[in-house]
């Protein structure tokens, strides 16, 4: 508790997982007063570098998907900002809170912004002060603008924060796409010559972090690295928000500690283990797993500690596939969606993903007369003509062809999803090739894509609490 | 040759996928380093890069530097640049 | 001088036409039978530069020629000349356009792809103007071999432009259409 400077002693903040939430400690839809009451004021003028040191020591990783360590990222920006201090043009670092949440199965960022916007703002302001930032942006989807604007308006210190609406597109949340959008109005990724930390928005050092990461920064700024590390495991300290969807009793956002066993998380949400065939971890760029023995951790080395298979939580999506659902069909729907979300500027992505979607669609369609969509009946064992066994090889060939060949990681993420599907649903493939699917095809996509996004439950006031 | 050639790379040829139109001039100039994929876009020759590597930066040998410089000059859409290690 | 001016103008017209053809071929991404794409691209550049050289001869010769009564201003500002000002003016227009295309072409790496491409489109405007100038202004404009040459290059360029606008123009068109036509589900 070395750096606990807030009025509130860290002990007064309920520990997460053992009966409380860090990020939602101020309750649902917390206003500024409630926020201050729960967390205390943001520590004032800290000696330069204190926040950075605490952040480095905390081991916080980005919560947007790539899980890049937040400390080194801030250090790079601070260093570039320091070097540019004597430049003639305004050149201080630019801070961007990325709440675009293009991932269709994710709603934890929206939940956070609706319920604890002040933590996000605190994280930005504390960092802005420590690196002498020249601009602060919150970039988020249309549905979150009003609450964030209200939060900005009700506090005295946030006049400099600029709120910008992000387009509703999968790649709009990619860091270089966010910067590109703020500069040019086009939310598509760019081929970076230099790191954003060195030269991002208008050539200034730029730090793009997911909104949840900024909220965690706010907590570390108040309570310090040791407090942060009290939750989670050494290789993945702190807590993270996950969006739980799919064949579940209720879609909800949970706050879970790093290294949490997946079965425990599902049990917390009241999901019996026999109600789960597989879980998509991390979102459309994540991977399918069978939950037994899986821990959610950014530290893939954790597997060696007897903790089970460590799976990176990515954007924090947990999407449950119930028994009787066809994983290949669900994956094919997702690849279809991803192919449609290519920014269509990099050849291998623009042509390769539709080709992959096509092959996956055919593979998934085995057993339902080739379409796989539109619900070929809920019954098991739907029969259709046998498929070309070369389809699986073609998936592999196209995957190798597109991976690593784009200006962003969209092709790589798509390939990762497909590879995990072929692995986890390997037993289903021979059946599909023979023209039989043992699961129904009852429009999984309806749950996967439309269901989540259009839910008013995207902002569950109590979603994060347990 | 994979691991060694990666260490020995005299430079890397960076492909800006947002520009490249797959016209294939670079693959002609650097036949040993690049081939073309199904759609005509440059593809690092087998063994040049690990399967999961970032294939936008193709390692080059010393003997290929001249041809690579030509490719950078001649690419019709300015999609290439040389990155020295 | 007069004869030399006419001959070099004629040569320049032929080279420009060849350059337009090669440019379109370059854009298609296809090799020319045995000639690799790189060579097609280089040939396009070199033929264009040769056309410029002959154009300099053409203009230079006529500047020196007393009969043509060409002034330095006529080289840059169209429609002021004394000898068939309209047709001569077209030549000036074509020359100005060509200068823009060539200069931006040579400075491509400096000025960036976008500007280069925009200016390079002017080639399609420059070529018919140049042809009109050589037919309308040339004193041989009605002689059989010149007419024949103009007809041949015109047919070739018009056909190439039609090909340029057709769906199968790109070398990789077929496969790209297969996958690129893909729509969101
Ligand atoms: S890889 Fe795909 S999604 Fe990413 S920038 Fe290129 S075209 Fe867009
Ligand atoms: S020469 Fe340029 S446009 Fe052509 S394939 Fe190579 S990088 Fe792409």
XYZ file of C-alpha atoms and ligand atoms in Angstrom:
752
model
C 0.000 0.000 0.000
C 2.968 2.247 -0.443
C 1.464 4.816 -2.697
C -2.005 4.959 -1.226
C -2.543 8.655 -1.213
C -6.295 8.854 -1.437
C -8.412 9.638 1.537
C -9.963 6.262 1.282
C -7.755 3.570 2.653
C -7.296 0.706 0.245
C -8.867 -1.665 2.707
C -12.096 0.228 2.409
C -12.310 -0.745 -1.223
C -13.920 -4.105 -1.300
C -11.597 -6.689 -2.707
C -12.812 -8.079 -5.978
C -13.756 -11.664 -6.478
C -14.046 -12.247 -2.770
C -17.187 -10.252 -2.711
C -16.690 -6.953 -4.425
C -15.727 -5.048 -7.447
C -12.879 -2.651 -7.913
C -14.129 -0.895 -10.991
C -17.748 -0.682 -9.920
C -17.133 0.030 -6.244
C -19.059 3.288 -6.555
C -22.168 1.404 -7.600
C -24.176 1.460 -10.801
C -24.308 4.662 -12.820
C -22.021 6.420 -10.424
C -22.092 10.206 -10.519
C -19.111 12.313 -9.602
C -20.174 12.622 -5.961
C -20.657 8.890 -5.577
C -17.399 8.291 -7.355
C -15.501 10.586 -4.985
C -17.213 9.030 -1.994
C -16.133 5.562 -3.006
C -12.639 6.204 -4.289
C -11.615 9.519 -2.784
C -10.139 12.369 -4.788
C -7.535 11.816 -7.420
C -4.125 12.399 -5.821
C -2.927 15.889 -6.623
C 0.366 16.967 -8.082
C 2.504 13.920 -7.777
C 6.220 14.131 -8.283
C 6.843 13.519 -11.969
C 7.431 9.864 -12.651
C 5.623 8.454 -9.614
C 2.676 7.272 -11.656
C 4.972 5.773 -14.240
C 6.926 3.897 -11.592
C 3.757 2.584 -9.998
C 2.356 1.576 -13.358
C 5.559 -0.251 -14.263
C 5.508 -2.059 -10.925
C 1.827 -2.911 -11.191
C 2.235 -5.153 -14.211
C -1.020 -3.821 -15.682
C -1.627 -4.985 -19.244
C -3.896 -3.427 -21.851
C -7.495 -4.561 -21.568
C -8.459 -3.984 -25.189
C -7.201 -7.238 -26.618
C -3.487 -7.134 -27.318
C -2.596 -7.104 -23.597
C 0.496 -4.993 -24.113
C 2.033 -3.948 -20.768
C 0.761 -0.490 -19.853
C 3.875 0.636 -17.973
C 6.384 0.306 -20.829
C 3.851 1.831 -23.195
C 3.529 4.923 -21.008
C 7.303 5.012 -20.559
C 7.796 5.116 -24.335
C 5.348 7.989 -24.670
C 6.830 9.870 -21.733
C 10.294 9.482 -23.214
C 9.218 10.603 -26.677
C 7.321 13.477 -25.073
C 10.396 14.472 -23.089
C 12.547 14.461 -26.189
C 10.044 16.627 -28.028
C 9.709 19.162 -25.255
C 11.989 21.636 -26.955
C 10.266 21.408 -30.308
C 8.700 24.555 -31.686
C 5.227 23.186 -32.407
C 2.902 21.880 -29.686
C 4.189 18.395 -29.296
C 3.184 17.050 -25.906
C 1.847 13.518 -25.817
C -1.709 12.768 -26.893
C -3.780 10.420 -24.748
C -6.649 8.475 -26.271
C -9.166 6.373 -24.380
C -10.358 3.777 -26.821
C -13.946 2.795 -26.165
C -14.843 1.922 -29.743
C -15.516 -1.681 -28.773
C -15.889 -2.897 -32.330
C -15.972 -6.463 -31.091
C -19.633 -7.529 -31.426
C -19.553 -9.838 -28.419
C -18.040 -7.285 -26.084
C -20.080 -4.889 -23.998
C -17.833 -4.417 -21.001
C -16.470 -1.087 -22.249
C -19.978 0.284 -22.671
C -20.881 -1.056 -19.245
C -17.846 0.581 -17.727
C -18.520 3.917 -19.403
C -22.147 3.877 -18.310
C -21.415 2.955 -14.725
C -17.962 4.219 -13.877
C -17.053 6.907 -16.429
C -15.198 8.907 -13.803
C -12.585 6.220 -13.325
C -11.759 6.381 -17.017
C -11.540 10.160 -16.890
C -9.401 9.979 -13.733
C -6.947 7.655 -15.443
C -6.618 10.053 -18.364
C -6.229 13.131 -16.172
C -3.675 11.561 -13.845
C -1.583 10.453 -16.804
C -2.031 13.747 -18.629
C -0.591 15.529 -15.648
C 2.321 13.155 -15.314
C 3.406 13.361 -18.978
C 2.258 16.946 -19.697
C -0.147 15.787 -22.373
C -1.173 18.202 -25.103
C -4.546 16.600 -25.891
C -6.913 14.047 -24.406
C -9.541 12.168 -26.387
C -12.261 9.721 -25.488
C -13.189 7.795 -28.604
C -16.280 5.708 -28.191
C -19.453 4.395 -29.780
C -22.559 6.544 -30.208
C -24.436 4.812 -27.408
C -21.924 5.912 -24.797
C -21.549 9.545 -25.784
C -24.301 10.984 -23.621
C -23.205 9.376 -20.380
C -19.581 10.293 -20.950
C -20.498 13.851 -21.898
C -22.583 14.131 -18.731
C -19.718 12.792 -16.646
C -17.270 15.239 -18.207
C -19.678 18.105 -17.595
C -20.227 17.379 -13.931
C -16.607 17.592 -12.891
C -14.471 20.702 -12.712
C -11.224 19.298 -14.061
C -12.220 17.680 -17.371
C -12.726 20.674 -19.632
C -9.818 19.632 -21.827
C -11.118 16.181 -22.646
C -12.482 15.855 -26.176
C -15.236 13.334 -26.773
C -15.421 11.762 -30.221
C -17.848 9.268 -31.698
C -16.285 6.123 -33.116
C -17.842 4.416 -36.137
C -19.499 1.082 -35.550
C -16.991 -1.153 -37.284
C -14.837 -4.005 -36.131
C -11.494 -2.490 -37.084
C -12.423 1.004 -35.842
C -11.073 0.003 -32.437
C -7.624 -0.820 -33.776
C -5.165 1.698 -32.318
C -3.887 3.139 -35.601
C -7.472 3.284 -36.897
C -8.458 5.355 -33.870
C -5.609 7.781 -34.457
C -6.352 7.877 -38.177
C -9.996 8.651 -37.441
C -9.155 11.551 -35.136
C -6.827 12.937 -37.772
C -8.656 12.274 -41.018
C -12.121 11.014 -40.177
C -11.372 7.595 -41.653
C -11.398 4.842 -39.037
C -9.234 2.393 -40.903
C -5.812 1.142 -39.852
C -2.712 2.614 -41.445
C 0.697 1.210 -42.227
C 2.771 2.703 -39.450
C 6.256 3.914 -40.209
C 6.930 4.598 -36.566
C 5.387 3.500 -33.311
C 2.400 5.538 -32.201
C 4.354 6.210 -29.010
C 6.910 8.101 -31.093
C 4.746 9.582 -33.784
C 0.996 9.190 -33.686
C -1.704 11.826 -33.747
C -0.323 14.714 -35.851
C 3.144 13.338 -35.329
C 2.952 13.658 -31.557
C 3.728 10.828 -29.157
C 0.413 9.063 -28.735
C -0.864 6.661 -26.121
C -3.962 4.707 -27.053
C -5.391 2.552 -24.287
C -8.662 0.759 -23.876
C -11.091 2.577 -21.547
C -10.841 -0.206 -18.968
C -7.067 0.153 -18.947
C -7.474 3.846 -18.142
C -9.847 2.985 -15.305
C -7.251 0.598 -13.891
C -4.650 3.356 -14.217
C -6.926 5.545 -12.074
C -6.939 2.893 -9.368
C -3.175 2.445 -9.508
C -2.710 6.221 -9.337
C -4.683 6.193 -6.095
C -3.728 2.998 -4.363
C -0.464 1.956 -5.939
C 1.054 -1.126 -7.484
C 1.050 -3.348 -4.405
C -2.642 -2.860 -3.916
C -3.209 -3.624 -7.591
C -1.223 -6.826 -7.361
C -3.240 -8.031 -4.375
C -5.738 -9.393 -6.873
C -4.863 -11.789 -9.642
C -1.665 -13.777 -10.030
C 1.932 -12.685 -10.488
C 1.870 -13.205 -14.235
C -1.482 -11.471 -14.642
C -2.125 -9.120 -11.726
C -5.276 -7.136 -11.058
C -8.781 -7.694 -12.245
C -10.404 -7.449 -15.636
C -13.894 -7.111 -16.987
C -15.330 -9.872 -19.108
C -18.467 -9.818 -21.243
C -20.375 -13.046 -20.889
C -22.767 -13.955 -23.704
C -24.064 -16.817 -25.772
C -26.068 -19.692 -24.330
C -26.161 -18.222 -20.847
C -29.020 -17.429 -18.463
C -28.159 -13.743 -18.539
C -25.658 -11.699 -20.492
C -23.538 -9.839 -18.027
C -20.251 -8.183 -17.287
C -18.115 -9.749 -14.589
C -14.970 -8.506 -12.943
C -12.558 -11.379 -12.555
C -9.012 -11.555 -11.240
C -6.129 -12.445 -13.533
C -5.501 -16.164 -13.662
C -9.119 -17.018 -12.871
C -10.143 -20.566 -13.808
C -12.737 -20.406 -16.559
C -14.998 -22.963 -14.891
C -15.109 -20.783 -11.757
C -16.080 -17.755 -13.786
C -18.863 -19.680 -15.494
C -20.034 -21.082 -12.162
C -20.208 -17.554 -10.738
C -22.572 -16.676 -13.535
C -24.707 -19.667 -12.693
C -23.740 -21.733 -15.693
C -23.572 -25.452 -15.029
C -20.659 -27.195 -16.638
C -22.894 -29.585 -18.544
C -24.546 -26.573 -20.184
C -21.327 -25.684 -21.961
C -19.915 -27.371 -25.023
C -17.210 -24.805 -25.684
C -16.371 -21.202 -24.906
C -15.036 -18.571 -27.251
C -12.456 -16.678 -25.212
C -11.321 -13.225 -26.299
C -13.861 -12.488 -28.996
C -13.851 -12.899 -32.750
C -10.078 -12.646 -32.728
C -9.874 -15.094 -29.830
C -10.068 -18.830 -29.644
C -12.450 -21.612 -28.795
C -11.702 -23.735 -25.741
C -13.246 -26.497 -23.726
C -13.448 -24.823 -20.318
C -12.035 -27.591 -18.130
C -8.555 -26.731 -16.905
C -8.455 -23.345 -18.632
C -7.310 -20.260 -16.761
C -7.808 -16.754 -18.103
C -4.376 -15.191 -18.087
C -2.210 -13.053 -20.298
C 0.734 -15.037 -18.981
C 0.794 -18.084 -21.186
C 3.734 -19.428 -19.218
C 1.383 -19.879 -16.288
C 0.421 -23.237 -17.721
C 3.672 -24.657 -16.466
C 2.711 -23.903 -12.872
C 0.087 -26.588 -12.822
C -2.550 -23.953 -13.283
C -3.944 -25.520 -16.411
C -3.972 -24.139 -19.921
C -3.552 -20.364 -19.856
C -5.721 -18.692 -22.457
C -5.369 -15.002 -23.176
C -8.600 -13.212 -22.414
C -8.114 -10.793 -25.311
C -10.914 -8.253 -25.345
C -12.512 -10.023 -22.382
C -15.192 -11.862 -24.306
C -16.561 -15.162 -23.008
C -19.094 -16.543 -25.428
C -20.697 -19.820 -24.412
C -21.687 -22.427 -26.960
C -24.297 -24.721 -25.489
C -24.469 -28.442 -26.145
C -26.252 -29.188 -29.379
C -24.832 -26.108 -31.074
C -22.535 -26.587 -34.020
C -19.187 -24.916 -33.341
C -18.193 -25.035 -36.987
C -21.359 -23.263 -38.051
C -20.903 -20.643 -35.341
C -17.323 -20.094 -36.453
C -18.343 -19.845 -40.090
C -20.809 -17.102 -39.184
C -18.079 -15.259 -37.346
C -15.611 -15.562 -40.216
C -18.314 -14.290 -42.555
C -18.717 -11.292 -40.329
C -14.967 -10.745 -40.048
C -14.524 -10.960 -43.806
C -17.184 -8.280 -44.148
C -15.346 -6.139 -41.612
C -12.058 -6.074 -43.496
C -11.216 -2.465 -44.166
C -10.639 -3.684 -47.746
C -7.358 -1.946 -48.209
C -4.849 -4.791 -47.882
C -5.049 -7.330 -50.686
C -4.488 -10.541 -48.745
C -7.122 -9.482 -46.191
C -9.570 -8.148 -48.752
C -9.484 -11.288 -50.888
C -8.228 -13.907 -48.448
C -10.827 -13.496 -45.735
C -13.814 -13.869 -48.065
C -12.098 -16.921 -49.540
C -11.662 -18.316 -46.035
C -15.242 -17.460 -45.145
C -16.352 -19.287 -48.235
C -14.465 -22.461 -47.390
C -15.551 -22.341 -43.747
C -19.123 -21.850 -44.870
C -18.895 -24.934 -47.036
C -17.320 -26.938 -44.238
C -19.978 -25.781 -41.789
C -22.689 -26.412 -44.311
C -21.928 -30.121 -44.421
C -25.045 -31.742 -43.091
C -27.472 -29.026 -43.957
C -27.530 -29.112 -47.700
C -24.782 -26.577 -48.125
C -26.208 -23.460 -46.561
C -25.608 -23.848 -42.875
C -27.503 -20.654 -42.289
C -31.098 -19.950 -41.702
C -31.729 -22.836 -39.374
C -31.854 -26.155 -41.128
C -33.799 -27.422 -38.176
C -32.893 -27.768 -34.556
C -32.704 -31.523 -34.605
C -29.411 -33.371 -34.484
C -28.037 -35.423 -37.302
C -29.086 -33.342 -40.263
C -27.940 -35.070 -43.427
C -26.633 -33.643 -46.668
C -24.314 -34.534 -49.512
C -20.728 -35.414 -48.564
C -18.108 -32.711 -48.925
C -14.743 -32.548 -50.596
C -12.238 -33.750 -47.952
C -9.719 -31.245 -49.335
C -11.655 -28.429 -47.658
C -9.706 -28.764 -44.427
C -6.391 -28.504 -46.233
C -7.683 -25.496 -48.119
C -8.549 -23.803 -44.832
C -4.978 -24.410 -43.682
C -3.468 -23.144 -46.919
C -5.542 -19.968 -46.985
C -4.829 -19.384 -43.305
C -1.098 -19.493 -43.902
C -1.577 -17.240 -46.904
C -3.363 -14.414 -45.081
C -1.768 -14.499 -41.643
C 0.735 -11.735 -40.972
C -0.086 -9.986 -44.250
C -2.089 -6.914 -43.374
C -1.616 -3.468 -41.955
C -3.410 -4.614 -38.823
C -3.889 -7.941 -37.100
C -7.335 -8.552 -38.514
C -6.202 -11.439 -40.722
C -4.135 -12.949 -37.897
C -7.018 -12.799 -35.451
C -9.334 -14.398 -37.954
C -6.865 -17.183 -38.622
C -6.470 -17.752 -34.879
C -10.213 -18.159 -34.481
C -10.402 -20.641 -37.332
C -7.420 -22.652 -36.120
C -8.941 -23.016 -32.664
C -12.263 -24.082 -34.166
C -10.612 -26.786 -36.232
C -8.822 -27.975 -33.102
C -11.687 -27.851 -30.621
C -14.326 -29.111 -33.007
C -12.004 -31.607 -34.681
C -14.364 -34.458 -33.881
C -17.152 -32.803 -35.823
C -15.159 -32.360 -39.001
C -15.336 -35.952 -40.288
C -19.084 -35.880 -39.738
C -19.417 -32.657 -41.663
C -17.303 -34.016 -44.478
C -19.578 -37.031 -44.591
C -22.517 -34.690 -44.904
C -23.767 -35.008 -41.369
C -23.839 -32.548 -38.547
C -24.558 -33.841 -35.105
C -25.691 -30.494 -33.833
C -28.539 -28.317 -34.939
C -27.791 -25.305 -37.045
C -30.409 -23.212 -35.404
C -29.065 -19.839 -36.319
C -26.303 -19.507 -33.838
C -25.408 -16.225 -35.410
C -28.632 -14.752 -34.185
C -27.231 -15.009 -30.692
C -23.672 -14.304 -31.638
C -24.050 -11.132 -33.619
C -27.380 -9.440 -33.511
C -28.470 -10.512 -30.064
C -25.700 -8.944 -28.100
C -25.347 -5.700 -29.947
C -28.985 -4.745 -29.903
C -29.485 -5.642 -26.279
C -30.536 -2.831 -24.045
C -28.644 -4.989 -21.558
C -25.463 -3.558 -22.986
C -25.625 -1.242 -20.020
C -26.574 -3.436 -17.126
C -26.394 -1.171 -14.141
C -25.587 -4.004 -11.851
C -23.805 -6.065 -14.449
C -20.399 -5.757 -12.962
C -21.322 -6.554 -9.447
C -21.658 -9.805 -7.814
C 17.948 -21.742 -44.079
C 15.169 -20.086 -42.152
C 16.701 -19.211 -38.805
C 20.085 -18.296 -40.250
C 18.844 -16.193 -43.089
C 16.654 -14.305 -40.672
C 19.636 -13.426 -38.562
C 21.742 -12.517 -41.588
C 19.120 -10.311 -43.168
C 20.978 -7.424 -44.798
C 17.782 -5.409 -44.816
C 14.087 -5.931 -44.797
C 11.692 -5.106 -47.557
C 8.593 -3.605 -46.013
C 5.335 -4.024 -47.894
C 2.658 -1.445 -47.182
C -0.415 -3.577 -47.753
C -2.685 -0.580 -47.709
C -1.043 0.520 -50.976
C 0.152 -2.610 -52.707
C -2.012 -3.480 -55.650
C -0.401 -6.805 -56.397
C 1.086 -5.797 -59.741
C 3.950 -8.203 -59.273
C 6.939 -6.092 -60.278
C 8.687 -6.767 -57.016
C 8.257 -10.522 -57.359
C 9.876 -10.286 -60.804
C 12.822 -8.356 -59.500
C 13.303 -10.535 -56.433
C 12.339 -13.985 -57.650
C 14.160 -15.734 -54.840
C 12.663 -13.660 -52.070
C 9.125 -13.173 -53.311
C 6.480 -15.086 -55.125
C 2.863 -14.109 -55.662
C -0.242 -15.349 -53.920
C -3.571 -16.357 -55.438
C -4.499 -12.751 -56.022
C -1.129 -11.498 -57.228
C 0.156 -9.973 -53.989
C 3.791 -10.502 -53.027
C 4.448 -13.479 -50.802
C 7.706 -14.173 -48.996
C 9.325 -17.268 -50.447
C 8.850 -20.424 -48.400
C 11.358 -20.655 -45.582
C 12.139 -16.948 -45.494
C 9.807 -16.287 -42.628
C 8.305 -18.318 -39.840
C 4.681 -19.275 -40.391
C 3.397 -16.943 -37.712
C 5.828 -14.112 -38.451
C 4.887 -10.635 -39.570
C 5.110 -11.190 -43.282
C 5.105 -7.497 -44.109
C 8.872 -7.266 -43.564
C 10.678 -9.690 -45.802
C 14.330 -10.317 -44.923
C 16.758 -9.857 -47.815
C 20.239 -11.123 -48.492
C 23.121 -8.817 -49.393
C 23.022 -9.990 -52.987
C 19.404 -8.895 -53.266
C 19.808 -5.335 -52.086
C 20.286 -3.851 -55.561
C 17.204 -5.534 -56.952
C 15.278 -4.511 -53.870
C 16.253 -0.890 -54.374
C 14.983 -1.165 -57.960
C 11.743 -2.651 -56.700
C 11.269 0.237 -54.299
C 11.863 2.638 -57.183
C 9.668 0.854 -59.686
C 6.707 -0.266 -57.603
C 3.897 1.509 -59.436
C 2.119 2.477 -56.234
C 5.087 3.211 -53.956
C 4.139 0.376 -51.618
C 7.680 -0.719 -50.818
C 10.445 0.608 -48.654
C 13.722 -0.787 -47.423
C 14.309 -0.986 -43.707
C 17.929 -1.450 -42.724
C 18.360 -3.387 -39.519
C 14.563 23.382 -90.001
C 10.978 23.241 -91.162
C 11.343 19.689 -92.352
C 13.198 18.632 -89.255
C 10.550 20.214 -87.084
C 7.827 18.312 -88.865
C 9.649 14.994 -88.738
C 10.465 15.246 -85.052
C 6.868 16.225 -84.290
C 5.665 13.179 -86.153
C 8.110 10.941 -84.285
C 7.056 12.434 -80.997
C 3.411 11.723 -81.786
C 4.205 8.078 -82.519
C 6.264 7.707 -79.350
C 3.570 9.324 -77.232
C 1.016 6.902 -78.594
C 3.339 4.001 -77.855
C 3.832 5.350 -74.369
C 0.113 5.542 -73.714
C -0.231 1.954 -74.894
C 2.620 0.804 -72.692
C 1.217 2.750 -69.769
C -2.093 0.977 -70.064
C -0.296 -2.333 -70.289
C 1.698 -1.451 -67.180
C -1.472 -0.669 -65.322
C -2.901 -4.054 -66.224
C -0.068 -5.744 -64.399
C 0.563 -8.085 -67.303
C 3.851 -8.924 -68.944
C 4.181 -8.317 -72.712
C 4.571 -11.815 -74.127
C 8.162 -12.535 -73.056
C 8.890 -9.103 -71.691
C 8.589 -9.033 -67.901
C 6.460 -6.441 -66.101
C 9.513 -4.588 -64.905
C 10.678 -4.117 -68.468
C 7.264 -3.014 -69.630
C 7.317 -0.427 -66.896
C 10.823 0.760 -67.781
C 9.971 0.786 -71.472
C 6.934 2.932 -70.735
C 9.162 5.393 -68.940
C 11.909 5.436 -71.570
C 9.572 5.738 -74.529
C 7.895 8.667 -72.789
C 11.220 10.361 -72.215
C 12.161 9.815 -75.857
C 8.892 11.399 -76.888
C 9.870 14.393 -74.771
C 13.267 14.565 -76.449
C 11.691 14.603 -79.905
C 9.179 17.143 -78.726
C 12.035 19.411 -77.663
C 13.567 18.996 -81.131
C 10.194 19.739 -82.674
C 9.593 22.913 -80.718
C 13.221 24.013 -80.853
C 13.399 23.597 -84.594
C 10.266 25.600 -85.168
C 11.404 28.331 -82.810
C 14.502 28.722 -84.927
C 12.596 28.522 -88.156
C 11.737 31.881 -89.647
C 8.727 30.586 -91.567
C 6.910 29.243 -88.500
C 7.185 32.581 -86.666
C 6.912 30.869 -83.324
C 7.540 32.897 -80.177
C 8.721 31.672 -76.860
C 5.392 32.599 -75.309
C 3.611 30.336 -77.796
C 5.449 27.412 -76.331
C 3.696 27.903 -73.010
C 0.588 29.973 -73.657
C -1.849 28.487 -76.154
C -3.810 30.116 -78.998
C -1.606 33.192 -79.476
C 0.371 31.965 -82.456
C 0.232 33.501 -85.901
C 0.157 30.324 -87.954
C -3.162 28.473 -87.520
C -3.464 29.638 -83.914
C -6.144 27.141 -82.915
C -4.300 24.015 -84.029
C -1.009 25.332 -82.811
C -2.647 26.170 -79.513
C -3.664 22.545 -79.149
C -0.020 21.626 -79.470
C 0.831 24.043 -76.695
C -1.916 22.586 -74.496
C -0.598 19.088 -75.120
C 2.926 20.215 -74.370
C 1.902 21.779 -71.077
C -0.033 18.681 -70.061
C 2.852 16.447 -71.028
C 5.261 18.580 -69.042
C 3.086 18.195 -65.953
C 2.791 14.437 -66.439
C 6.492 13.926 -67.013
C 7.690 16.146 -64.192
C 5.358 14.533 -61.665
C 6.323 11.140 -63.040
C 9.986 11.794 -62.396
C 9.303 13.214 -58.945
C 6.912 10.447 -57.969
C 8.817 9.502 -54.834
C 8.913 13.092 -53.681
C 5.369 14.228 -54.260
C 3.591 11.063 -53.209
C 1.379 8.618 -54.966
C -1.845 10.580 -54.796
C -0.651 13.689 -56.622
C 1.272 11.606 -59.102
C -1.771 9.550 -59.951
C -4.072 12.544 -60.310
C -1.703 14.290 -62.676
C -0.928 11.104 -64.528
C -4.588 10.793 -65.481
C -4.065 13.914 -67.587
C -2.293 11.669 -70.084
C -5.679 10.584 -71.341
C -6.532 14.219 -72.089
C -3.117 15.014 -73.485
C -3.047 12.271 -76.098
C -6.138 13.231 -78.187
C -5.114 16.889 -78.032
C -1.675 15.969 -79.335
C -3.171 13.873 -82.109
C -5.544 16.667 -83.114
C -2.637 19.076 -83.183
C -0.535 16.857 -85.415
C -3.370 16.308 -87.869
C -4.724 19.851 -87.860
C -1.487 21.740 -87.722
C 0.845 19.460 -89.614
C 1.357 20.426 -93.200
C 1.467 16.721 -93.971
C -1.816 16.265 -92.153
C -3.475 15.043 -95.289
C -0.698 12.971 -96.825
C -1.423 9.278 -97.022
C 1.362 7.814 -94.828
C 0.680 10.304 -92.023
C -3.045 9.664 -92.150
C -2.407 5.938 -92.119
C -0.118 6.229 -89.099
C -2.623 8.374 -87.215
C -5.414 5.934 -87.956
C -3.327 2.986 -86.765
C -2.282 4.542 -83.464
C -5.768 5.908 -82.855
C -7.369 2.536 -83.331
C -4.757 0.986 -81.050
C -5.181 3.530 -78.271
C -8.971 3.517 -78.438
C -8.934 -0.278 -78.282
C -6.521 -0.177 -75.340
C -8.702 2.289 -73.469
C -11.727 0.073 -74.096
C -9.736 -2.843 -72.708
C -8.702 -0.698 -69.759
C -12.339 -0.119 -68.943
C -13.349 -3.743 -69.339
C -13.893 -6.039 -66.363
C -11.120 -8.479 -67.167
C -8.454 -5.813 -67.451
C -6.341 -6.683 -64.415
C -4.182 -9.752 -64.674
C -5.650 -11.048 -61.460
C -9.165 -9.911 -62.309
C -10.809 -13.294 -62.442
C -9.870 -14.540 -58.992
C -10.289 -11.142 -57.453
C -13.800 -10.896 -58.747
C -14.554 -14.304 -57.346
C -13.582 -13.238 -53.856
C -13.937 -9.492 -54.068
C -17.602 -9.565 -55.009
C -18.248 -10.877 -51.596
C -20.952 -9.098 -49.654
C -21.689 -8.829 -46.002
C -24.035 -11.566 -44.856
S -5.446 -6.113 -42.618
Fe -7.559 -6.016 -43.306
S -8.665 -4.983 -41.692
Fe -6.460 -4.606 -41.327
S -6.025 -2.692 -42.386
Fe -5.641 -4.287 -43.861
S -7.571 -4.559 -44.989
Fe -8.006 -3.414 -43.132
S 5.536 -3.952 -57.033
Fe 4.384 -2.816 -55.522
S 2.225 -3.034 -56.119
Fe 3.415 -4.551 -57.197
S 3.199 -6.373 -55.951
Fe 5.117 -5.374 -55.389
S 4.570 -4.066 -53.712
Fe 2.670 -4.642 -54.659
